Amino acid sequence: MKEKIEELKSRFENELSLASTEEKLEALRVGFLGKKGEIAELMKGLRDAVDKKAAGALINEFKNNVETAIDRASAALKDAMLKAQIRSAKKYNPTLAAERMYGSYHPITLATRDVEQIFTGMGFTVEDYAEVVDDYECFEALNIPKHHPARDMQDTYYLENGQLLKTQTSAAQNAIMKKYGAPLRAIFPGRCFRNESTDACHENTFFQMEGMMIDENISISNLIYFMKTMLSEVFRRDIKVRLRPGFFPFTEPGFELDINCLICGGVGCPSCTHSGWLELCPCGMIHPNVLKEGGIDTEKYTGFAFGLGLTRLAMMKYGVKDIRDFNSGNLKALSQFRSL
Ligand code: FA5
């Protein structure tokens, strides 16, 4: 038995040294340790052995050595393969020039700048205002006392201290009147928030651009002139608009200025809630109560105000069908606009 094991041992070592792949190692394992392998044959021969115990111990020792040797060889093979893969992998070279990536302006930024340019060219200043305001700024100063039904149209997000995320850029009207007095020409873009369900033309976070002009003898004709000029310069083509009466507690009279949907050409689609028209820029003559609250002499001055839906304007100008794309962070969609 001893000689037989010695002979198998040297054969195993020889074959092991030639087993250069996982497949060859596996064949070796089956050949020696398998059910019908060399070691199983040795076990069968135990019946005829003189000293069964000693022979059994020798076979066991040989079996353990074979198992360990094959496991080690297999681990060494895997290690060598991994190292070869790492060696052949493409190396990272920090000294190479980076792949070129260009940023682009957000379409709302582009639309804001367009409108700002148009109004600054007509003598308006551009004002900035807070996004977190208080009830007075957003409602009371705008002739919307507590419990006024008009508040239902503009639910928003409240802070624990009673402040709120502004629902409309009109929230800055009072502060700007107090800051500059009359005469006054100002526009103030800003992010607005409303707690409402979203669809293709409604977002809970969107931009408006407020405008105010206060002076002697300001009338609805002035308002219509500025609205027409703004729209023709923004779109630079003929677009259909309609002006209809609208109610805002801070205007008297008030109007809704709608634009014929440029996505569907007025036939009706999700972008215009299937009406063919999109509410874009409500406006009106500033209510005397609002002027008074802003410290303006209503005997001498009148004024108009408008609240342009900037995000909707960007939809129409750039043909974006769903307003939610603007806040999506989807670079594929947003990077199609003018590069930096
Ligand atoms: C107002 O917010 C008034 N402050 C506008 C105003 C100012 C009227 C001055 C008169 C004088 P309204 O809630 O309709 O009105 O919103 C104005 C515009 O903002 C809408 O026409 C629309 O273009 C845009 N807008 C309103 N809600 C949303 C919304 N959820 N998602 C996207 N745009 C909106």
mmCIF file of C-alpha atoms and ligand atoms in Angstrom:
data_model
loop_
_atom_site.group_PDB
_atom_site.id
_atom_site.type_symbol
_atom_site.label_atom_id
_atom_site.label_comp_id
_atom_site.label_asym_id
_atom_site.label_seq_id
_atom_site.Cartn_x
_atom_site.Cartn_y
_atom_site.Cartn_z
ATOM 1 C CA MET A 1 0.000 0.000 0.000
ATOM 2 C CA LYS A 2 2.814 2.353 0.964
ATOM 3 C CA GLU A 3 4.526 1.910 -2.415
ATOM 4 C CA LYS A 4 1.244 2.415 -4.208
ATOM 5 C CA ILE A 5 0.650 5.685 -2.356
ATOM 6 C CA GLU A 6 4.226 6.854 -3.079
ATOM 7 C CA GLU A 7 3.725 6.157 -6.738
ATOM 8 C CA LEU A 8 0.390 8.037 -6.785
ATOM 9 C CA LYS A 9 1.966 10.894 -4.874
ATOM 10 C CA SER A 10 4.657 11.443 -7.469
ATOM 11 C CA ARG A 11 2.094 11.135 -10.284
ATOM 12 C CA PHE A 12 -0.136 13.694 -8.549
ATOM 13 C CA GLU A 13 2.759 16.152 -8.110
ATOM 14 C CA ASN A 14 3.691 15.768 -11.716
ATOM 15 C CA GLU A 15 0.125 16.357 -12.963
ATOM 16 C CA LEU A 16 -0.364 19.243 -10.542
ATOM 17 C CA SER A 17 2.698 21.016 -11.927
ATOM 18 C CA LEU A 18 1.129 20.776 -15.394
ATOM 19 C CA ALA A 19 -2.371 21.957 -14.360
ATOM 20 C CA SER A 20 -2.178 25.522 -15.646
ATOM 21 C CA THR A 21 -5.939 26.240 -15.869
ATOM 22 C CA GLU A 22 -9.002 25.915 -13.628
ATOM 23 C CA GLU A 23 -10.357 23.194 -15.939
ATOM 24 C CA LYS A 24 -7.190 21.098 -15.644
ATOM 25 C CA LEU A 25 -7.210 21.486 -11.871
ATOM 26 C CA GLU A 26 -10.826 20.384 -11.734
ATOM 27 C CA ALA A 27 -10.002 17.315 -13.836
ATOM 28 C CA LEU A 28 -7.186 16.529 -11.407
ATOM 29 C CA ARG A 29 -9.528 16.879 -8.434
ATOM 30 C CA VAL A 30 -12.032 14.467 -10.007
ATOM 31 C CA GLY A 31 -9.266 12.072 -11.019
ATOM 32 C CA PHE A 32 -7.920 11.820 -7.459
ATOM 33 C CA LEU A 33 -10.743 12.761 -5.101
ATOM 34 C CA GLY A 34 -13.836 11.835 -7.180
ATOM 35 C CA LYS A 35 -16.152 8.877 -6.445
ATOM 36 C CA LYS A 36 -14.288 6.709 -8.919
ATOM 37 C CA GLY A 37 -10.944 8.465 -8.434
ATOM 38 C CA GLU A 38 -7.530 7.148 -7.359
ATOM 39 C CA ILE A 39 -8.171 7.599 -3.651
ATOM 40 C CA ALA A 40 -11.507 5.763 -3.832
ATOM 41 C CA GLU A 41 -9.621 2.906 -5.556
ATOM 42 C CA LEU A 42 -7.027 2.937 -2.760
ATOM 43 C CA MET A 43 -9.823 2.633 -0.201
ATOM 44 C CA LYS A 44 -11.194 -0.412 -1.988
ATOM 45 C CA GLY A 45 -7.709 -2.005 -1.750
ATOM 46 C CA LEU A 46 -7.789 -1.583 2.047
ATOM 47 C CA ARG A 47 -9.702 -4.878 2.333
ATOM 48 C CA ASP A 48 -6.547 -6.824 1.386
ATOM 49 C CA ALA A 49 -4.091 -4.739 3.422
ATOM 50 C CA VAL A 50 -2.204 -6.446 6.266
ATOM 51 C CA ASP A 51 -2.291 -3.498 8.623
ATOM 52 C CA LYS A 52 -5.617 -1.851 7.747
ATOM 53 C CA LYS A 53 -5.285 0.856 10.388
ATOM 54 C CA ALA A 54 -1.841 2.047 9.288
ATOM 55 C CA ALA A 55 -2.796 1.831 5.602
ATOM 56 C CA GLY A 56 -6.037 3.772 6.271
ATOM 57 C CA ALA A 57 -4.084 6.514 8.038
ATOM 58 C CA LEU A 58 -1.683 6.746 5.072
ATOM 59 C CA ILE A 59 -4.553 7.057 2.585
ATOM 60 C CA ASN A 60 -6.217 9.753 4.718
ATOM 61 C CA GLU A 61 -3.012 11.725 4.966
ATOM 62 C CA PHE A 62 -2.531 11.476 1.193
ATOM 63 C CA LYS A 63 -6.163 12.538 0.593
ATOM 64 C CA ASN A 64 -5.770 15.613 2.862
ATOM 65 C CA ASN A 65 -2.527 16.554 1.125
ATOM 66 C CA VAL A 66 -4.171 16.251 -2.305
ATOM 67 C CA GLU A 67 -7.130 18.429 -1.203
ATOM 68 C CA THR A 68 -4.879 21.106 0.284
ATOM 69 C CA ALA A 69 -2.562 21.139 -2.726
ATOM 70 C CA ILE A 70 -5.439 21.492 -5.193
ATOM 71 C CA ASP A 71 -7.073 24.290 -3.108
ATOM 72 C CA ARG A 72 -3.777 26.171 -2.921
ATOM 73 C CA ALA A 73 -3.113 25.769 -6.628
ATOM 74 C CA SER A 74 -6.648 26.980 -7.410
ATOM 75 C CA ALA A 75 -6.241 30.083 -5.195
ATOM 76 C CA ALA A 76 -2.846 30.835 -6.742
ATOM 77 C CA LEU A 77 -4.343 30.524 -10.220
ATOM 78 C CA LYS A 78 -7.185 32.985 -9.401
ATOM 79 C CA ASP A 79 -4.720 35.421 -7.884
ATOM 80 C CA ALA A 80 -2.496 35.265 -10.971
ATOM 81 C CA MET A 81 -5.504 35.832 -13.266
ATOM 82 C CA LEU A 82 -6.627 38.865 -11.261
ATOM 83 C CA LYS A 83 -3.142 40.373 -11.351
ATOM 84 C CA ALA A 84 -2.983 39.813 -15.102
ATOM 85 C CA GLN A 85 -6.376 41.557 -15.502
ATOM 86 C CA ILE A 86 -5.200 44.528 -13.432
ATOM 87 C CA ARG A 87 -1.987 44.745 -15.440
ATOM 88 C CA SER A 88 -3.847 44.797 -18.738
ATOM 89 C CA ALA A 89 -6.586 47.241 -17.549
ATOM 90 C CA LYS A 90 -6.625 50.789 -18.970
ATOM 91 C CA LYS A 91 -4.685 52.940 -16.574
ATOM 92 C CA TYR A 92 -6.083 56.192 -15.152
ATOM 93 C CA ASN A 93 -3.837 59.007 -16.166
ATOM 94 C CA PRO A 94 -4.502 62.183 -14.181
ATOM 95 C CA THR A 95 -2.269 64.221 -16.474
ATOM 96 C CA LEU A 96 -4.513 63.718 -19.524
ATOM 97 C CA ALA A 97 -6.880 66.566 -20.471
ATOM 98 C CA ALA A 98 -10.405 66.096 -19.063
ATOM 99 C CA GLU A 99 -13.267 65.210 -21.369
ATOM 100 C CA ARG A 100 -14.891 68.478 -22.425
ATOM 101 C CA MET A 101 -18.233 69.200 -20.787
ATOM 102 C CA TYR A 102 -20.110 72.437 -21.268
ATOM 103 C CA GLY A 103 -22.631 73.853 -18.860
ATOM 104 C CA SER A 104 -25.733 75.602 -20.099
ATOM 105 C CA TYR A 105 -28.126 78.178 -18.734
ATOM 106 C CA HIS A 106 -31.406 76.944 -17.334
ATOM 107 C CA PRO A 107 -34.237 77.980 -19.695
ATOM 108 C CA ILE A 108 -35.874 79.919 -16.865
ATOM 109 C CA THR A 109 -32.663 81.926 -16.424
ATOM 110 C CA LEU A 110 -32.683 82.659 -20.153
ATOM 111 C CA ALA A 111 -36.335 83.742 -20.092
ATOM 112 C CA THR A 112 -35.736 85.901 -16.988
ATOM 113 C CA ARG A 113 -32.807 87.659 -18.620
ATOM 114 C CA ASP A 114 -34.796 88.287 -21.793
ATOM 115 C CA VAL A 115 -37.647 89.925 -19.894
ATOM 116 C CA GLU A 116 -35.258 91.868 -17.666
ATOM 117 C CA GLN A 117 -33.484 93.248 -20.714
ATOM 118 C CA ILE A 118 -36.757 94.351 -22.290
ATOM 119 C CA PHE A 119 -37.948 96.165 -19.161
ATOM 120 C CA THR A 120 -34.629 97.717 -18.200
ATOM 121 C CA GLY A 121 -34.573 99.133 -21.728
ATOM 122 C CA MET A 122 -37.848 100.885 -20.844
ATOM 123 C CA GLY A 123 -36.512 102.410 -17.639
ATOM 124 C CA PHE A 124 -37.503 99.732 -15.093
ATOM 125 C CA THR A 125 -35.154 98.718 -12.273
ATOM 126 C CA VAL A 126 -34.753 95.046 -11.326
ATOM 127 C CA GLU A 127 -35.406 94.233 -7.668
ATOM 128 C CA ASP A 128 -34.718 91.096 -5.672
ATOM 129 C CA TYR A 129 -36.911 89.909 -2.817
ATOM 130 C CA ALA A 130 -37.069 87.191 -0.176
ATOM 131 C CA GLU A 131 -38.697 83.810 -0.740
ATOM 132 C CA VAL A 132 -39.741 83.512 2.901
ATOM 133 C CA VAL A 133 -42.157 86.319 3.729
ATOM 134 C CA ASP A 134 -44.851 87.023 6.286
ATOM 135 C CA ASP A 135 -48.607 87.074 6.043
ATOM 136 C CA TYR A 136 -48.669 90.867 5.848
ATOM 137 C CA GLU A 137 -46.405 91.015 2.783
ATOM 138 C CA CYS A 138 -48.031 88.142 0.911
ATOM 139 C CA PHE A 139 -51.661 88.923 1.700
ATOM 140 C CA GLU A 140 -52.666 91.716 4.060
ATOM 141 C CA ALA A 141 -50.710 94.493 2.361
ATOM 142 C CA LEU A 142 -52.338 93.336 -0.876
ATOM 143 C CA ASN A 143 -55.857 93.996 0.332
ATOM 144 C CA ILE A 144 -56.385 90.338 1.284
ATOM 145 C CA PRO A 145 -57.318 90.391 4.979
ATOM 146 C CA LYS A 146 -57.337 87.215 7.075
ATOM 147 C CA HIS A 147 -60.252 84.917 6.154
ATOM 148 C CA HIS A 148 -60.648 86.567 2.714
ATOM 149 C CA PRO A 149 -61.890 83.891 0.265
ATOM 150 C CA ALA A 150 -59.137 84.850 -2.244
ATOM 151 C CA ARG A 151 -56.640 83.162 0.085
ATOM 152 C CA ASP A 152 -58.107 79.780 -0.871
ATOM 153 C CA MET A 153 -56.593 80.117 -4.349
ATOM 154 C CA GLN A 154 -53.064 80.302 -2.970
ATOM 155 C CA ASP A 155 -52.337 77.747 -0.268
ATOM 156 C CA THR A 156 -48.660 77.531 0.591
ATOM 157 C CA TYR A 157 -46.074 76.076 2.974
ATOM 158 C CA TYR A 158 -45.889 77.633 6.435
ATOM 159 C CA LEU A 159 -42.937 77.790 8.800
ATOM 160 C CA GLU A 160 -43.382 77.131 12.501
ATOM 161 C CA ASN A 161 -42.787 80.837 13.231
ATOM 162 C CA GLY A 162 -45.803 81.809 11.089
ATOM 163 C CA GLN A 163 -43.776 82.919 8.066
ATOM 164 C CA LEU A 164 -44.534 81.366 4.698
ATOM 165 C CA LEU A 165 -43.023 80.607 1.307
ATOM 166 C CA LYS A 166 -44.339 83.356 -0.960
ATOM 167 C CA THR A 167 -47.125 82.352 -3.317
ATOM 168 C CA GLN A 168 -46.719 85.352 -5.592
ATOM 169 C CA THR A 169 -44.118 87.977 -6.409
ATOM 170 C CA SER A 170 -46.798 90.547 -5.532
ATOM 171 C CA ALA A 171 -45.580 89.925 -1.960
ATOM 172 C CA ALA A 172 -42.791 92.436 -2.650
ATOM 173 C CA GLN A 173 -45.078 95.245 -3.873
ATOM 174 C CA ASN A 174 -45.520 96.887 -0.481
ATOM 175 C CA ALA A 175 -41.827 96.874 0.456
ATOM 176 C CA ILE A 176 -40.792 98.254 -2.943
ATOM 177 C CA MET A 177 -43.364 101.059 -2.785
ATOM 178 C CA LYS A 178 -42.112 101.948 0.679
ATOM 179 C CA LYS A 179 -38.496 101.787 -0.444
ATOM 180 C CA TYR A 180 -38.771 103.997 -3.547
ATOM 181 C CA GLY A 181 -42.065 105.879 -3.282
ATOM 182 C CA ALA A 182 -43.597 107.334 -6.474
ATOM 183 C CA PRO A 183 -42.888 107.668 -9.343
ATOM 184 C CA LEU A 184 -41.694 104.118 -9.680
ATOM 185 C CA ARG A 185 -40.914 101.556 -12.395
ATOM 186 C CA ALA A 186 -39.693 98.198 -11.161
ATOM 187 C CA ILE A 187 -39.744 94.531 -12.048
ATOM 188 C CA PHE A 188 -39.005 91.806 -9.522
ATOM 189 C CA PRO A 189 -38.584 88.168 -10.564
ATOM 190 C CA GLY A 190 -38.829 85.474 -7.932
ATOM 191 C CA ARG A 191 -39.503 81.885 -7.041
ATOM 192 C CA CYS A 192 -43.039 81.206 -5.843
ATOM 193 C CA PHE A 193 -44.512 78.232 -4.024
ATOM 194 C CA ARG A 194 -48.008 76.826 -3.900
ATOM 195 C CA ASN A 195 -49.395 73.790 -2.199
ATOM 196 C CA GLU A 196 -51.281 72.390 -5.148
ATOM 197 C CA SER A 197 -51.306 69.307 -7.323
ATOM 198 C CA THR A 198 -49.033 69.397 -10.314
ATOM 199 C CA ASP A 199 -49.769 68.744 -13.981
ATOM 200 C CA ALA A 200 -48.236 69.730 -17.328
ATOM 201 C CA CYS A 201 -48.728 73.465 -16.598
ATOM 202 C CA HIS A 202 -48.821 73.621 -12.775
ATOM 203 C CA GLU A 203 -45.847 73.225 -10.473
ATOM 204 C CA ASN A 204 -45.587 73.653 -6.720
ATOM 205 C CA THR A 205 -42.416 75.718 -7.261
ATOM 206 C CA PHE A 206 -42.333 78.122 -10.184
ATOM 207 C CA PHE A 207 -41.154 81.580 -11.167
ATOM 208 C CA GLN A 208 -43.045 84.786 -11.656
ATOM 209 C CA MET A 209 -41.900 88.225 -12.730
ATOM 210 C CA GLU A 210 -43.802 91.052 -11.108
ATOM 211 C CA GLY A 211 -43.844 94.505 -12.601
ATOM 212 C CA MET A 212 -45.105 97.805 -11.223
ATOM 213 C CA MET A 213 -45.333 101.250 -12.722
ATOM 214 C CA ILE A 214 -46.622 104.128 -10.613
ATOM 215 C CA ASP A 215 -46.754 107.699 -11.808
ATOM 216 C CA GLU A 216 -49.143 110.521 -12.547
ATOM 217 C CA ASN A 217 -51.823 109.721 -15.133
ATOM 218 C CA ILE A 218 -51.020 106.033 -15.510
ATOM 219 C CA SER A 219 -53.953 104.269 -17.136
ATOM 220 C CA ILE A 220 -54.984 100.958 -18.663
ATOM 221 C CA SER A 221 -53.588 102.130 -22.015
ATOM 222 C CA ASN A 222 -50.113 102.258 -20.469
ATOM 223 C CA LEU A 223 -50.618 98.774 -19.069
ATOM 224 C CA ILE A 224 -51.672 97.381 -22.459
ATOM 225 C CA TYR A 225 -48.775 99.113 -24.211
ATOM 226 C CA PHE A 226 -46.177 97.578 -21.881
ATOM 227 C CA MET A 227 -47.726 94.115 -22.042
ATOM 228 C CA LYS A 228 -47.820 94.188 -25.853
ATOM 229 C CA THR A 229 -44.233 95.420 -26.089
ATOM 230 C CA MET A 230 -43.002 92.768 -23.687
ATOM 231 C CA LEU A 231 -44.764 89.893 -25.493
ATOM 232 C CA SER A 232 -43.719 90.959 -28.992
ATOM 233 C CA GLU A 233 -40.085 91.317 -27.892
ATOM 234 C CA VAL A 234 -40.011 88.009 -26.012
ATOM 235 C CA PHE A 235 -41.548 85.927 -28.774
ATOM 236 C CA ARG A 236 -40.442 87.984 -31.789
ATOM 237 C CA ARG A 237 -43.360 86.655 -33.839
ATOM 238 C CA ASP A 238 -47.078 87.099 -34.041
ATOM 239 C CA ILE A 239 -48.867 85.452 -31.158
ATOM 240 C CA LYS A 240 -52.528 85.576 -30.250
ATOM 241 C CA VAL A 241 -53.356 87.006 -26.845
ATOM 242 C CA ARG A 242 -56.624 87.722 -25.113
ATOM 243 C CA LEU A 243 -57.403 90.085 -22.287
ATOM 244 C CA ARG A 244 -60.400 89.281 -20.133
ATOM 245 C CA PRO A 245 -61.632 90.527 -16.779
ATOM 246 C CA GLY A 246 -59.957 88.882 -13.792
ATOM 247 C CA PHE A 247 -60.377 89.316 -10.068
ATOM 248 C CA PHE A 248 -57.464 90.103 -7.778
ATOM 249 C CA PRO A 249 -58.167 91.949 -4.519
ATOM 250 C CA PHE A 250 -55.064 94.069 -5.165
ATOM 251 C CA THR A 251 -56.191 95.421 -8.562
ATOM 252 C CA GLU A 252 -59.112 97.498 -9.717
ATOM 253 C CA PRO A 253 -59.854 96.667 -12.467
ATOM 254 C CA GLY A 254 -57.986 93.381 -12.945
ATOM 255 C CA PHE A 255 -57.356 91.330 -16.085
ATOM 256 C CA GLU A 256 -56.279 87.911 -17.125
ATOM 257 C CA LEU A 257 -53.876 88.000 -20.038
ATOM 258 C CA ASP A 258 -53.837 84.636 -21.809
ATOM 259 C CA ILE A 259 -51.679 83.484 -24.674
ATOM 260 C CA ASN A 260 -52.753 81.093 -27.407
ATOM 261 C CA CYS A 261 -50.951 77.833 -26.614
ATOM 262 C CA LEU A 262 -47.811 77.622 -28.741
ATOM 263 C CA ILE A 263 -47.410 73.903 -28.095
ATOM 264 C CA CYS A 264 -50.644 72.871 -29.835
ATOM 265 C CA GLY A 265 -51.422 76.048 -31.784
ATOM 266 C CA GLY A 266 -54.618 76.548 -29.794
ATOM 267 C CA VAL A 267 -56.234 73.189 -30.547
ATOM 268 C CA GLY A 268 -55.916 72.018 -26.931
ATOM 269 C CA CYS A 269 -53.308 69.800 -25.248
ATOM 270 C CA PRO A 270 -52.140 68.867 -21.720
ATOM 271 C CA SER A 271 -49.795 71.914 -21.646
ATOM 272 C CA CYS A 272 -52.811 74.255 -21.767
ATOM 273 C CA THR A 273 -55.207 71.936 -19.898
ATOM 274 C CA HIS A 274 -56.910 71.315 -23.251
ATOM 275 C CA SER A 275 -58.291 74.844 -23.491
ATOM 276 C CA GLY A 276 -56.025 76.168 -26.253
ATOM 277 C CA TRP A 277 -55.127 79.148 -23.998
ATOM 278 C CA LEU A 278 -52.602 79.535 -21.208
ATOM 279 C CA GLU A 279 -52.961 82.033 -18.364
ATOM 280 C CA LEU A 280 -49.701 83.897 -18.602
ATOM 281 C CA CYS A 281 -49.698 87.393 -17.221
ATOM 282 C CA PRO A 282 -52.542 88.614 -15.035
ATOM 283 C CA CYS A 283 -52.437 92.347 -14.522
ATOM 284 C CA GLY A 284 -54.447 95.374 -13.558
ATOM 285 C CA MET A 285 -54.522 98.840 -12.104
ATOM 286 C CA ILE A 286 -53.164 98.795 -8.571
ATOM 287 C CA HIS A 287 -55.984 99.021 -6.026
ATOM 288 C CA PRO A 288 -55.958 102.348 -4.131
ATOM 289 C CA ASN A 289 -55.891 100.463 -0.801
ATOM 290 C CA VAL A 290 -52.631 98.810 -1.860
ATOM 291 C CA LEU A 291 -51.093 102.120 -2.934
ATOM 292 C CA LYS A 292 -52.106 103.729 0.366
ATOM 293 C CA GLU A 293 -50.658 100.793 2.345
ATOM 294 C CA GLY A 294 -47.409 101.369 0.448
ATOM 295 C CA GLY A 295 -47.372 105.053 1.415
ATOM 296 C CA ILE A 296 -48.314 106.346 -2.065
ATOM 297 C CA ASP A 297 -50.456 109.478 -2.441
ATOM 298 C CA THR A 298 -53.531 108.173 -4.297
ATOM 299 C CA GLU A 299 -54.733 111.673 -5.090
ATOM 300 C CA LYS A 300 -51.684 112.193 -7.243
ATOM 301 C CA TYR A 301 -50.588 108.775 -8.430
ATOM 302 C CA THR A 302 -52.036 105.725 -10.088
ATOM 303 C CA GLY A 303 -50.250 102.626 -11.285
ATOM 304 C CA PHE A 304 -50.448 99.248 -12.907
ATOM 305 C CA ALA A 305 -48.985 95.900 -11.899
ATOM 306 C CA PHE A 306 -48.598 92.551 -13.580
ATOM 307 C CA GLY A 307 -47.557 89.060 -12.472
ATOM 308 C CA LEU A 308 -45.970 87.280 -15.422
ATOM 309 C CA GLY A 309 -45.759 83.472 -15.138
ATOM 310 C CA LEU A 310 -42.080 83.185 -16.050
ATOM 311 C CA THR A 311 -41.966 79.394 -15.991
ATOM 312 C CA ARG A 312 -44.949 79.202 -18.323
ATOM 313 C CA LEU A 313 -43.353 81.835 -20.540
ATOM 314 C CA ALA A 314 -40.238 79.622 -20.778
ATOM 315 C CA MET A 315 -42.495 76.662 -21.689
ATOM 316 C CA MET A 316 -44.026 78.584 -24.553
ATOM 317 C CA LYS A 317 -40.806 80.218 -25.715
ATOM 318 C CA TYR A 318 -38.760 77.021 -25.783
ATOM 319 C CA GLY A 319 -41.538 74.545 -26.622
ATOM 320 C CA VAL A 320 -41.308 72.629 -23.341
ATOM 321 C CA LYS A 321 -44.493 70.579 -23.133
ATOM 322 C CA ASP A 322 -44.392 69.750 -19.427
ATOM 323 C CA ILE A 323 -43.580 72.366 -16.793
ATOM 324 C CA ARG A 324 -42.232 69.645 -14.474
ATOM 325 C CA ASP A 325 -39.229 69.143 -16.778
ATOM 326 C CA PHE A 326 -37.808 72.444 -15.519
ATOM 327 C CA ASN A 327 -37.329 71.182 -11.959
ATOM 328 C CA SER A 328 -36.501 67.624 -12.980
ATOM 329 C CA GLY A 329 -32.727 68.081 -13.048
ATOM 330 C CA ASN A 330 -32.775 66.002 -16.224
ATOM 331 C CA LEU A 331 -29.575 67.138 -17.938
ATOM 332 C CA LYS A 332 -30.544 65.530 -21.242
ATOM 333 C CA ALA A 333 -33.519 67.861 -21.438
ATOM 334 C CA LEU A 334 -32.002 70.947 -19.832
ATOM 335 C CA SER A 335 -28.626 70.990 -21.560
ATOM 336 C CA GLN A 336 -30.246 71.596 -24.957
ATOM 337 C CA PHE A 337 -30.361 75.279 -24.170
ATOM 338 C CA ARG A 338 -27.809 77.969 -24.860
ATOM 339 C CA SER A 339 -24.310 77.056 -23.634
ATOM 340 C CA LEU A 340 -22.398 79.147 -21.155
HETATM 341 C C1 FA5 B 1 -50.994 86.038 -9.198
HETATM 342 O O1 FA5 B 1 -50.136 85.373 -8.660
HETATM 343 C C2 FA5 B 1 -51.004 87.515 -9.047
HETATM 344 N N1 FA5 B 1 -50.116 87.916 -8.026
HETATM 345 C C3 FA5 B 1 -50.625 88.153 -10.388
HETATM 346 C C4 FA5 B 1 -50.934 89.619 -10.471
HETATM 347 C C5 FA5 B 1 -49.946 90.520 -10.185
HETATM 348 C C6 FA5 B 1 -52.207 90.028 -10.855
HETATM 349 C C7 FA5 B 1 -50.226 91.867 -10.258
HETATM 350 C C8 FA5 B 1 -52.466 91.361 -10.938
HETATM 351 C C9 FA5 B 1 -51.464 92.288 -10.661
HETATM 352 P P1 FA5 B 1 -52.005 84.025 -10.484
HETATM 353 O O2 FA5 B 1 -52.259 83.183 -9.314
HETATM 354 O O3 FA5 B 1 -52.972 83.930 -11.580
HETATM 355 O O4 FA5 B 1 -51.904 85.530 -10.069
HETATM 356 O O5 FA5 B 1 -50.558 83.662 -11.028
HETATM 357 C C10 FA5 B 1 -49.954 84.463 -11.993
HETATM 358 C C11 FA5 B 1 -49.317 83.614 -13.074
HETATM 359 O O6 FA5 B 1 -48.362 82.758 -12.467
HETATM 360 C C12 FA5 B 1 -50.293 82.663 -13.782
HETATM 361 O O7 FA5 B 1 -50.941 83.282 -14.846
HETATM 362 C C13 FA5 B 1 -49.356 81.580 -14.264
HETATM 363 O O8 FA5 B 1 -48.720 81.988 -15.447
HETATM 364 C C14 FA5 B 1 -48.352 81.522 -13.128
HETATM 365 N N2 FA5 B 1 -48.708 80.451 -12.192
HETATM 366 C C15 FA5 B 1 -49.615 80.478 -11.188
HETATM 367 N N3 FA5 B 1 -49.670 79.308 -10.552
HETATM 368 C C16 FA5 B 1 -48.778 78.503 -11.158
HETATM 369 C C17 FA5 B 1 -48.347 77.156 -10.965
HETATM 370 N N4 FA5 B 1 -48.842 76.389 -9.994
HETATM 371 N N5 FA5 B 1 -47.400 76.642 -11.781
HETATM 372 C C18 FA5 B 1 -46.884 77.429 -12.755
HETATM 373 N N6 FA5 B 1 -47.215 78.699 -12.992
HETATM 374 C C19 FA5 B 1 -48.155 79.234 -12.207
#
